[in-house]
GROMACS .gro file of C-alpha atoms in nm:
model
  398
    1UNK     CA    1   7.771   9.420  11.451
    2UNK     CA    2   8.129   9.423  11.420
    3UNK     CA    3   8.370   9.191  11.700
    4UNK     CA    4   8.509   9.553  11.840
    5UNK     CA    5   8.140   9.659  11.868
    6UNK     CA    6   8.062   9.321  12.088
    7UNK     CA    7   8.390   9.392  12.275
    8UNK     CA    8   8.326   9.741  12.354
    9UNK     CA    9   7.943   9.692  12.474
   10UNK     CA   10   8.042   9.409  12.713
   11UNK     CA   11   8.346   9.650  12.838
   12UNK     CA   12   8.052   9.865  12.887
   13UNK     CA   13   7.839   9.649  13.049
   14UNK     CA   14   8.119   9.556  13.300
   15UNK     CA   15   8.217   9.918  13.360
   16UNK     CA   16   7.800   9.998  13.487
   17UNK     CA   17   7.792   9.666  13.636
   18UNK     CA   18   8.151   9.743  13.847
   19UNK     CA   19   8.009  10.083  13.949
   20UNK     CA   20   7.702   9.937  14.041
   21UNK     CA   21   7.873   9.688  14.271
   22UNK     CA   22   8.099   9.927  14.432
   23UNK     CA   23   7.770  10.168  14.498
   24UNK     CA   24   7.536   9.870  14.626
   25UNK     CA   25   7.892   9.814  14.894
   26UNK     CA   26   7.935  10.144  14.980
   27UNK     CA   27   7.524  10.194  15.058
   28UNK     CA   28   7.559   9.883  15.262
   29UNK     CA   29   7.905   9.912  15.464
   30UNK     CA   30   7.786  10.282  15.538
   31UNK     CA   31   7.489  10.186  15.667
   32UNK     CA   32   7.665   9.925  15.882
   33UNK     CA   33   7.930  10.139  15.995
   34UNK     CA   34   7.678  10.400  16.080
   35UNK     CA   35   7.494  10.161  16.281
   36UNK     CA   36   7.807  10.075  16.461
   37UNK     CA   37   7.878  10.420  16.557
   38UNK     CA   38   7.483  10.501  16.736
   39UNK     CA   39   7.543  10.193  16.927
   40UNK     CA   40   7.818  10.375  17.113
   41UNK     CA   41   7.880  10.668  17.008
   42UNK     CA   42   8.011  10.800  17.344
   43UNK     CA   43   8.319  10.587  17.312
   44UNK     CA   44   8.607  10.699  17.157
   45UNK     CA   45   8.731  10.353  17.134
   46UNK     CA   46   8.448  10.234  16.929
   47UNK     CA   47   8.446  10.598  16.724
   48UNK     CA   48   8.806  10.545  16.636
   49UNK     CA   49   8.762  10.212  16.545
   50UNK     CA   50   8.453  10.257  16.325
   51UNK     CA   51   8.702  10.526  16.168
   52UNK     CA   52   8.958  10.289  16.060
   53UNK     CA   53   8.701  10.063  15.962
   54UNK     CA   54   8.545  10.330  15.752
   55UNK     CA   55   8.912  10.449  15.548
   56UNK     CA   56   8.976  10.076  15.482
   57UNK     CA   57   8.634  10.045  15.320
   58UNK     CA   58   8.665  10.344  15.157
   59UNK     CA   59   9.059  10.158  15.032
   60UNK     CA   60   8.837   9.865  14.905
   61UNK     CA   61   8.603  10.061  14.646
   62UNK     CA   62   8.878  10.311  14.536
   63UNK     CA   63   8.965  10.368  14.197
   64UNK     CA   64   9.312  10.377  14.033
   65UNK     CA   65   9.501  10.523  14.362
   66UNK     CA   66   9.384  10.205  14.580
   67UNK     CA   67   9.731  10.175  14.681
   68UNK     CA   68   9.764  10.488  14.842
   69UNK     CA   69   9.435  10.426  14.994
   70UNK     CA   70   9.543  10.065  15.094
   71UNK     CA   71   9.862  10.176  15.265
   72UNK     CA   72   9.687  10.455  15.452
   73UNK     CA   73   9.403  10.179  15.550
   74UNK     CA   74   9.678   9.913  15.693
   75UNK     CA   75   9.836  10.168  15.852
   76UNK     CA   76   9.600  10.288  16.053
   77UNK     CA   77   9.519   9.939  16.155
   78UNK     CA   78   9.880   9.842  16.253
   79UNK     CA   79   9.863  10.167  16.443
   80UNK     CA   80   9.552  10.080  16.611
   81UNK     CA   81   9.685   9.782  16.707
   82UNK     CA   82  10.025   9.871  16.868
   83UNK     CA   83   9.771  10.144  17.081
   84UNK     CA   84   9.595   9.800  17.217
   85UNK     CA   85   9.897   9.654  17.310
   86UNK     CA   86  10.023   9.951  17.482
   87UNK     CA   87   9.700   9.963  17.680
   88UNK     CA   88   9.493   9.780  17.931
   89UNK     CA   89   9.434   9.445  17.844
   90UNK     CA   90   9.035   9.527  18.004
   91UNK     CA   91   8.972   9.724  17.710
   92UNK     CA   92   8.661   9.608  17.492
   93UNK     CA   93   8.731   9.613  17.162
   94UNK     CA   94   8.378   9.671  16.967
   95UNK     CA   95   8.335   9.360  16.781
   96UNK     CA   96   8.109   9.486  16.511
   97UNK     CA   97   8.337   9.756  16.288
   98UNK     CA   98   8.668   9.519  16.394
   99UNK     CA   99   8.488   9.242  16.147
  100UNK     CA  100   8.413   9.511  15.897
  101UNK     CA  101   8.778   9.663  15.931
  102UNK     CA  102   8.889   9.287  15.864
  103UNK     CA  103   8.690   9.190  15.554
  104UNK     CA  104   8.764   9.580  15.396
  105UNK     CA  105   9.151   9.491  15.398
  106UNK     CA  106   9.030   9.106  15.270
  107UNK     CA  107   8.912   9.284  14.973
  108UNK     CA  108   9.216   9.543  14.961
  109UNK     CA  109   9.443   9.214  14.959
  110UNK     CA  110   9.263   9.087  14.706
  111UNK     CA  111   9.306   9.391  14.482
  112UNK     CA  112   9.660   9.416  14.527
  113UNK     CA  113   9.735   9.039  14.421
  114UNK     CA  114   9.519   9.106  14.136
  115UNK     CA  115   9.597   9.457  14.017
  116UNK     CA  116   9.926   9.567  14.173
  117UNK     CA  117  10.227   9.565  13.960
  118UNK     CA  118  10.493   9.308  14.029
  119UNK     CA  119  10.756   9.579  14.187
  120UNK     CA  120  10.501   9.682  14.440
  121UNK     CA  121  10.306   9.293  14.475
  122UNK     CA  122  10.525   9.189  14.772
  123UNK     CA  123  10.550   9.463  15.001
  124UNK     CA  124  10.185   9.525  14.986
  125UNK     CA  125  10.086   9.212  15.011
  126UNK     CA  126  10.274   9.116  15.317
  127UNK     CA  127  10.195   9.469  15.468
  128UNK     CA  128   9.829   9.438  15.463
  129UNK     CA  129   9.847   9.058  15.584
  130UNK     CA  130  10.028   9.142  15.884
  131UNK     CA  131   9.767   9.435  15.946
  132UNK     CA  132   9.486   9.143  15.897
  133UNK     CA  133   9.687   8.887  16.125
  134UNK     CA  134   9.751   9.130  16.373
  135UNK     CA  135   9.418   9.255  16.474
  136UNK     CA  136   9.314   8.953  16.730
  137UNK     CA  137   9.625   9.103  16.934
  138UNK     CA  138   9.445   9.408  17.012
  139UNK     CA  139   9.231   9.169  17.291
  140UNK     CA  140   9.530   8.974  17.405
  141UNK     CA  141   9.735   8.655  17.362
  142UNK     CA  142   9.386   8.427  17.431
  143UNK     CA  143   9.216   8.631  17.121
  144UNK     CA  144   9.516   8.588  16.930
  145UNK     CA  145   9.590   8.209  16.968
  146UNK     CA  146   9.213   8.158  16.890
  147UNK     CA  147   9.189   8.388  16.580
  148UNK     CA  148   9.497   8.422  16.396
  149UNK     CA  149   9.529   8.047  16.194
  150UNK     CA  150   9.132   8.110  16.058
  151UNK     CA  151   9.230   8.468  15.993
  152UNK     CA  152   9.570   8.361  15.797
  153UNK     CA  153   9.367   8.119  15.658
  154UNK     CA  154   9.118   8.381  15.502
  155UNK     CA  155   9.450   8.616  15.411
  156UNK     CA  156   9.555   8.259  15.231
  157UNK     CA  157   9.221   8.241  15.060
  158UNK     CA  158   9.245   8.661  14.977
  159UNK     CA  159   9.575   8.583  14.785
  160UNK     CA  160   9.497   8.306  14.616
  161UNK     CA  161   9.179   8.488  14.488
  162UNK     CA  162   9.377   8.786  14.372
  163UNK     CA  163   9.673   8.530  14.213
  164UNK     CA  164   9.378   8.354  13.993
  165UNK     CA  165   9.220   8.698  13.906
  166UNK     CA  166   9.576   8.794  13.781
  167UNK     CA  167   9.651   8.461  13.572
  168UNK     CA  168   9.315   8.490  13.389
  169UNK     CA  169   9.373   8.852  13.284
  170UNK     CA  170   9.719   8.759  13.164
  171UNK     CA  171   9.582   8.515  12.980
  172UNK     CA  172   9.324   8.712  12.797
  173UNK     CA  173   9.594   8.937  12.718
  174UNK     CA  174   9.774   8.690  12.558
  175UNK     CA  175   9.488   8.565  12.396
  176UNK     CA  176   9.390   8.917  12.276
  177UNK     CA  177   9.761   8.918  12.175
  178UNK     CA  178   9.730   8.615  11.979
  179UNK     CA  179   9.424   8.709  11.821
  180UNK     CA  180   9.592   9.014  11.648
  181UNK     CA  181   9.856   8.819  11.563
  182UNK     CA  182   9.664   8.614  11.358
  183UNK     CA  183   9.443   8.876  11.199
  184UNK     CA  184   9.789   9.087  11.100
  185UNK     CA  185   9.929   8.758  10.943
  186UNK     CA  186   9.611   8.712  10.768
  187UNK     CA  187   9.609   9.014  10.643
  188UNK     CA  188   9.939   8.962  10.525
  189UNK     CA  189   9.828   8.700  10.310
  190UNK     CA  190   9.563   8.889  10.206
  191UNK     CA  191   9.800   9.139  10.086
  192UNK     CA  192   9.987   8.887   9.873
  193UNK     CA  193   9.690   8.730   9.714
  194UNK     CA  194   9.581   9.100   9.561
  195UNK     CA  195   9.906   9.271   9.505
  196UNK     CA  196  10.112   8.930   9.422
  197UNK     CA  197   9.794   8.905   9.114
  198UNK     CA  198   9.818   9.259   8.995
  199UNK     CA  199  10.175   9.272   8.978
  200UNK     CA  200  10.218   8.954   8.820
  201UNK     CA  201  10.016   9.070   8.575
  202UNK     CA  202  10.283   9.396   8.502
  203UNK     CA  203  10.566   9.208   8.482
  204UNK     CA  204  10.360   8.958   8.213
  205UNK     CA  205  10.205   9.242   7.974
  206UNK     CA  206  10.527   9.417   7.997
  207UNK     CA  207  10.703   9.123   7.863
  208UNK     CA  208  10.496   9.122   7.602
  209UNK     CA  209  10.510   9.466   7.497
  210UNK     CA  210  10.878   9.410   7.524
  211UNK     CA  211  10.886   9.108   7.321
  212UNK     CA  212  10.640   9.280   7.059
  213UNK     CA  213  10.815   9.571   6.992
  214UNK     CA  214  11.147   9.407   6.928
  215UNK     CA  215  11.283   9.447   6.581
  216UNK     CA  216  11.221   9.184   6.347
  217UNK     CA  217  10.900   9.065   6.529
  218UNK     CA  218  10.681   8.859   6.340
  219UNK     CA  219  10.404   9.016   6.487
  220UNK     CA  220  10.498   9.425   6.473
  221UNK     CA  221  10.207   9.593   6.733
  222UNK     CA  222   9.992   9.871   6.614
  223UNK     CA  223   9.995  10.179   6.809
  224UNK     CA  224   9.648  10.103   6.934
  225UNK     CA  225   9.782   9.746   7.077
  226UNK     CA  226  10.050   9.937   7.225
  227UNK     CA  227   9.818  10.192   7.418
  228UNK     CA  228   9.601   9.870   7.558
  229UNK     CA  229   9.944   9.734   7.689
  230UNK     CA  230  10.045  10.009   7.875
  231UNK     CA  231   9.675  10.075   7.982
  232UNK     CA  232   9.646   9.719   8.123
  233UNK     CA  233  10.011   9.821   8.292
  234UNK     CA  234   9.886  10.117   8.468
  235UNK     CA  235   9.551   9.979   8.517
  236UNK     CA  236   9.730   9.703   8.688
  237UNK     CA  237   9.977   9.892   8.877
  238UNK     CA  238   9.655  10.136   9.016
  239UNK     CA  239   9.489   9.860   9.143
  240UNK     CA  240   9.768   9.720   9.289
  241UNK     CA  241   9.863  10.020   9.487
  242UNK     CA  242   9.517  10.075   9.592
  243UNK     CA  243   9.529   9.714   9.722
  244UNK     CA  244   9.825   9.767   9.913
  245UNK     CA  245   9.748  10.079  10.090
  246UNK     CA  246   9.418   9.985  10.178
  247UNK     CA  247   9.592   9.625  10.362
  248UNK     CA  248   9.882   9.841  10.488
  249UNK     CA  249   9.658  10.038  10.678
  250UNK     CA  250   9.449   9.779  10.804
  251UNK     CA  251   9.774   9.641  10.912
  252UNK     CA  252   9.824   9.973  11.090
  253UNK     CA  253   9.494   9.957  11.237
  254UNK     CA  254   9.510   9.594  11.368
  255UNK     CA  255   9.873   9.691  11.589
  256UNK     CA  256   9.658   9.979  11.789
  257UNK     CA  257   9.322   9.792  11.799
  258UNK     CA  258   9.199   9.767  12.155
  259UNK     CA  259   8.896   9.489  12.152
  260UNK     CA  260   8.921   9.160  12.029
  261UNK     CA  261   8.989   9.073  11.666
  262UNK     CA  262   8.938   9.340  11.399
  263UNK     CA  263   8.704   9.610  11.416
  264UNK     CA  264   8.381   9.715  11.243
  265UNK     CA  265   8.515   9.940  11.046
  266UNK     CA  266   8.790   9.737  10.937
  267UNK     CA  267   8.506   9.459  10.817
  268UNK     CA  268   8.297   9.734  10.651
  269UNK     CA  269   8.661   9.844  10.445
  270UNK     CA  270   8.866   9.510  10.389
  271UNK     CA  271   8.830   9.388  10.065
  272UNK     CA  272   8.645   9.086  10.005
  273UNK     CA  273   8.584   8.896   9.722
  274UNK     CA  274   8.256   8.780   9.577
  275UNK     CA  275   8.117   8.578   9.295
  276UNK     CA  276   8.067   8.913   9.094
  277UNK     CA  277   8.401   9.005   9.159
  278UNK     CA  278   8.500   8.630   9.054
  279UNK     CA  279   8.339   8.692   8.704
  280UNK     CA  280   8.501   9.020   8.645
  281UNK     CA  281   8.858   8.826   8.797
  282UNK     CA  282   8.834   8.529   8.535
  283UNK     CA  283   8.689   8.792   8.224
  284UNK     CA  284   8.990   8.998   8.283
  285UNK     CA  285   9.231   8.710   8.261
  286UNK     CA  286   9.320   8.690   7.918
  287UNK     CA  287   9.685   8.522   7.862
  288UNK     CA  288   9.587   8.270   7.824
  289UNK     CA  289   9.227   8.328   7.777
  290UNK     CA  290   8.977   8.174   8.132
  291UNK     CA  291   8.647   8.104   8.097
  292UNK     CA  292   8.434   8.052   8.418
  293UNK     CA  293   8.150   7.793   8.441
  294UNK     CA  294   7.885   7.881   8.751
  295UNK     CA  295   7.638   7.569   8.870
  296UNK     CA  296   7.290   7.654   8.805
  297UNK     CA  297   7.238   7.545   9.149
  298UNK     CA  298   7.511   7.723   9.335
  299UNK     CA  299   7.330   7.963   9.510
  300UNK     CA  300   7.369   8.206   9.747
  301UNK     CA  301   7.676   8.151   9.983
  302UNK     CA  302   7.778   8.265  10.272
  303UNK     CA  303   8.046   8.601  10.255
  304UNK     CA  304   8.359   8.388  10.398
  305UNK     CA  305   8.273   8.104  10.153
  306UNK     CA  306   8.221   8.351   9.830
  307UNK     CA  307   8.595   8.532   9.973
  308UNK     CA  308   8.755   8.258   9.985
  309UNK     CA  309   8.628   8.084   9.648
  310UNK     CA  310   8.743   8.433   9.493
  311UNK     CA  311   9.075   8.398   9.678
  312UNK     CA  312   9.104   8.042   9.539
  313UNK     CA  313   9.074   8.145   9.200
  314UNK     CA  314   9.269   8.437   9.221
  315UNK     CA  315   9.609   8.270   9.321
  316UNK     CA  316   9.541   7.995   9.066
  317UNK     CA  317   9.539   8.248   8.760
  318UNK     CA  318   9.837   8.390   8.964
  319UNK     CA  319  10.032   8.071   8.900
  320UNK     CA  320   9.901   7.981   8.557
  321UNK     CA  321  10.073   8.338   8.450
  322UNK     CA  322  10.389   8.271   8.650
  323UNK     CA  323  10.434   7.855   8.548
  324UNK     CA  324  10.224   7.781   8.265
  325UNK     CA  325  10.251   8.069   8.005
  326UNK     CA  326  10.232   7.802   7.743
  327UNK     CA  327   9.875   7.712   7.814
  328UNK     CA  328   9.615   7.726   7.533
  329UNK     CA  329   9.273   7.757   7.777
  330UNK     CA  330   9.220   7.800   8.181
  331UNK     CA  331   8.867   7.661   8.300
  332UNK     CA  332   8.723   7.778   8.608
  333UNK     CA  333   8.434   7.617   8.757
  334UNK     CA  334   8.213   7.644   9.049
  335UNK     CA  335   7.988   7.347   9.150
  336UNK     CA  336   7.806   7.182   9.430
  337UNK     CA  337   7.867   6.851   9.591
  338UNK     CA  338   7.643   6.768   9.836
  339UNK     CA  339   7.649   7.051  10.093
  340UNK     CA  340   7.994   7.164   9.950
  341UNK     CA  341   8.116   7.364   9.666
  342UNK     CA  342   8.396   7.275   9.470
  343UNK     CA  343   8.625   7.566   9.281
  344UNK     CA  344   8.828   7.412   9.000
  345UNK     CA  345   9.080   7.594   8.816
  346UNK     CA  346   9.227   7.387   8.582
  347UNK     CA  347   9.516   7.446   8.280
  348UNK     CA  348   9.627   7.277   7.984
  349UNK     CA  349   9.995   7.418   8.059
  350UNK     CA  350  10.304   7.195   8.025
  351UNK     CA  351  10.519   7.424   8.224
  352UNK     CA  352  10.754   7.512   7.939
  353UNK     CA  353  10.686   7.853   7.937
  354UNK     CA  354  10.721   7.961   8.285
  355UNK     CA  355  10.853   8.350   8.368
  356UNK     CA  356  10.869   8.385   8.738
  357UNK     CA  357  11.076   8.228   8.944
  358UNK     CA  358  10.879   8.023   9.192
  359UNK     CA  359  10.928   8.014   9.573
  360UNK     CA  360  10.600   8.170   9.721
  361UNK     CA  361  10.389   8.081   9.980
  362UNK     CA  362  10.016   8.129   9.831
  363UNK     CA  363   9.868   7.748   9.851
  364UNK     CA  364  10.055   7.737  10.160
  365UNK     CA  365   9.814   8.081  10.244
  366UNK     CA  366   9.530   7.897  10.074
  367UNK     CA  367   9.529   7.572  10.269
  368UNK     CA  368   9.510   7.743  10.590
  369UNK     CA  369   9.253   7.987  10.490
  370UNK     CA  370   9.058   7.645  10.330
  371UNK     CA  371   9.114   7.473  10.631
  372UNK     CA  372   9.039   7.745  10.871
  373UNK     CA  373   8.678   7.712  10.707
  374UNK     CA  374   8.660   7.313  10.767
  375UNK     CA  375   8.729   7.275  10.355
  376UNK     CA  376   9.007   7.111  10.178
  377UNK     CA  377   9.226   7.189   9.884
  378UNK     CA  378   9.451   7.010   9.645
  379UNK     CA  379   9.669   7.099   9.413
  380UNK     CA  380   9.907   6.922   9.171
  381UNK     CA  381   9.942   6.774   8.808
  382UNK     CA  382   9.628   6.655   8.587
  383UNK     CA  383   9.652   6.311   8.430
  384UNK     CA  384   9.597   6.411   8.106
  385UNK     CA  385   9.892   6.713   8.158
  386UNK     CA  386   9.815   7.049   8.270
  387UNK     CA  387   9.774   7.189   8.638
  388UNK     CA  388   9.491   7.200   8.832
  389UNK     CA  389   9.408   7.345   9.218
  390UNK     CA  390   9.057   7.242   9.364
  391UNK     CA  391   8.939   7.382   9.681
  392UNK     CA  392   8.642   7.227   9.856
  393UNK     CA  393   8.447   7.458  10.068
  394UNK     CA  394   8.149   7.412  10.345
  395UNK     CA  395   7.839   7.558  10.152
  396UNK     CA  396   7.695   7.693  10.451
  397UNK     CA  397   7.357   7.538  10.449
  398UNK     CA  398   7.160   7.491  10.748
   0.00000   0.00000   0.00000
């Protein structure tokens, strides 16, 4: 199962378990505000009030337009409270759906410090704490001294809530943003260890049919050694432009990708190297002619090992046709060390025949694609002259 697929079935699983939690709320705070109304349901006080309490509970499980539903909710309540003021002090307040109208626009606060857009944050905030911190006044100064520090206390603890709700999804979505930031760049190195090989590869045959079919060549090409030039150009050049849109649109892909990393398509499509592909890699390398060497006891490794061994290899070859067109042999190599394998290319190059300028950034792409794996790789001069890069890689046995 792809990372997407993971993503999506625990966005899944939160989605049933959210409606489940707003259902299992809704069951109980009806049933409670229900209750509330039998009690007295003679009263219009205590009907009204089990009203309000009922729209700001209603407010608290809304969808998308909570906000309209908040501001309706602490509006009513404000209102409600400026009609106790302007009445009897005697009046008795019903206790029972005041505490459920209070911890409905708890929750409502909550939402809006989580979910509310900066613009809107302040106004709503402060308009549904004053509708909290104003309901002891409905029973007088006495209930109001008494009641409004625990209940800006619990408005305190509502924001705070909502503030840490809103920091930990900001940081998943930078995290998420990070993520396919990454993948694009790696990509993007993926991209220059296929195309940078294939088109290396153009530039060098087309040298040489250049160079060949110069007059006075001591070496005059046959027609038939002219047709495998140009078919190992445009084989070259095919496979390079199949490489390149196929990373291009994973690029693509990875910009609009909605769960975390890339998806299971994109791991069912990206290209990935293996030791088959290795073989065909070092048999098709022929200036200067490779030859590969496989440990009897290599094995079977894991995908991300086998990629990157291929990917190893593959730049190597890349740089013995740009810097050492003067060598005689390339040896490639694949043993294991313990619970490591080691990929050796090495070259018998002296560097006086180099083509391409140099400049690019594959070992640099290589190291970090080694290290990301917990391997190491080295690469520099032999002793005995020539090149050589080594990459050491985690075997993967348990």
């Amino acid at each position: 199962m792809g990372v997407s697929d993971a993503g999506a079935r625990l966005d899944r699983i939160y989605s049933v378990g959210g409606c489940m939690a707003r259902v299992a709320y809704a069951g109980f705070a009806g049933l409670y505000l229900l209750a509330c109304l039998i009690i007295d349901i003679e009263s219009v006080l205590n009907v009204w009030t089990v009203f309000v309490a009922a729209v700001a509970n209603v407010a608290a499980i809304s969808g998308r337009r909570f906000l309209g539903w908040g501001v309706l909710a602490a509006s009513l309540s404000a209102v409600t409270t400026l009609i106790g003021l302007a009445m009897s002090d005697d009046l008795r307040w019903p206790v029972e759906s005041v505490m459920a109208e209070i911890g409905a626009l708890l929750i409502l606060l909550v939402r809006t410090a989580w979910r509310t857009s900066r613009r809107r944050l302040v106004l709503m905030a402060a308009l549904l704490g004053a509708a909290i911190l104003a309901t002891p006044l409905r029973s007088g100064p006495l209930a109001a001294m008494l009641l409004t520090a625990p209940l800006g206390i619990a408005v305190a603890i509502a924001v705070g809530i909502g503030l840490y709700l809103r920091a930990v999804d900001a940081r998943r979505a930078r995290s998420l943003v990070a993520a396919r930031r990454d993948e694009r760049l790696e990509l993007a190195r993926d991209l220059h260890d296929f195309v940078a090989h294939h088109v290396t590869g153009i530039v060098v045959q087309a040298q040489a049919a250049r160079f060949a079919a110069q007059p006075g060549s001591a070496r005059q090409p046959t027609p038939e050694q002219i047709d495998a030039m140009f078919d190992g150009i445009e084989r070259a050049g095919t496979e390079a432009l199949t490489s390149m849109r196929r990373m291009v649109g994973l690029l693509r892909d990875a910009q609009h990708v909605s769960g975390d990393g890339a998806t299971g398509e994109d791991a069912a499509t990206r290209p990935v190297g293996d030791l088959s592909q290795l073989r065909d890699l070092v048999t098709g390398f022929a200036h200067p002619p490779a030859a590969l060497t496989l440990a009897p006891d290599l094995g079977t490794l894991p995908p991300e090992v086998a990629t990157s061994a291929h990917r190893v290899v593959q730049e190597a070859l890349t740089n013995v046709r740009k810097h050492a067109a003067d060598a005689d042999t390339v040896l490639v190599s694949l043993t294991r060390v313990g619970g490591e394998v080691e990929v050796t290319v090495r070259d018998d190059g002296r560097g006086r025949g180099r083509r391409l300028p140099s400049g690019g950034f594959g070992l640099t792409g290589l190291s970090e694609r080694v290290g990301a794996l917990g391997g190491r790789l080295r690469a520099g001069p032999r002793p005995e002259g020539g090149w050589e890069v080594v990459a050491v890689l985690p075997a993967g046995d348990r």
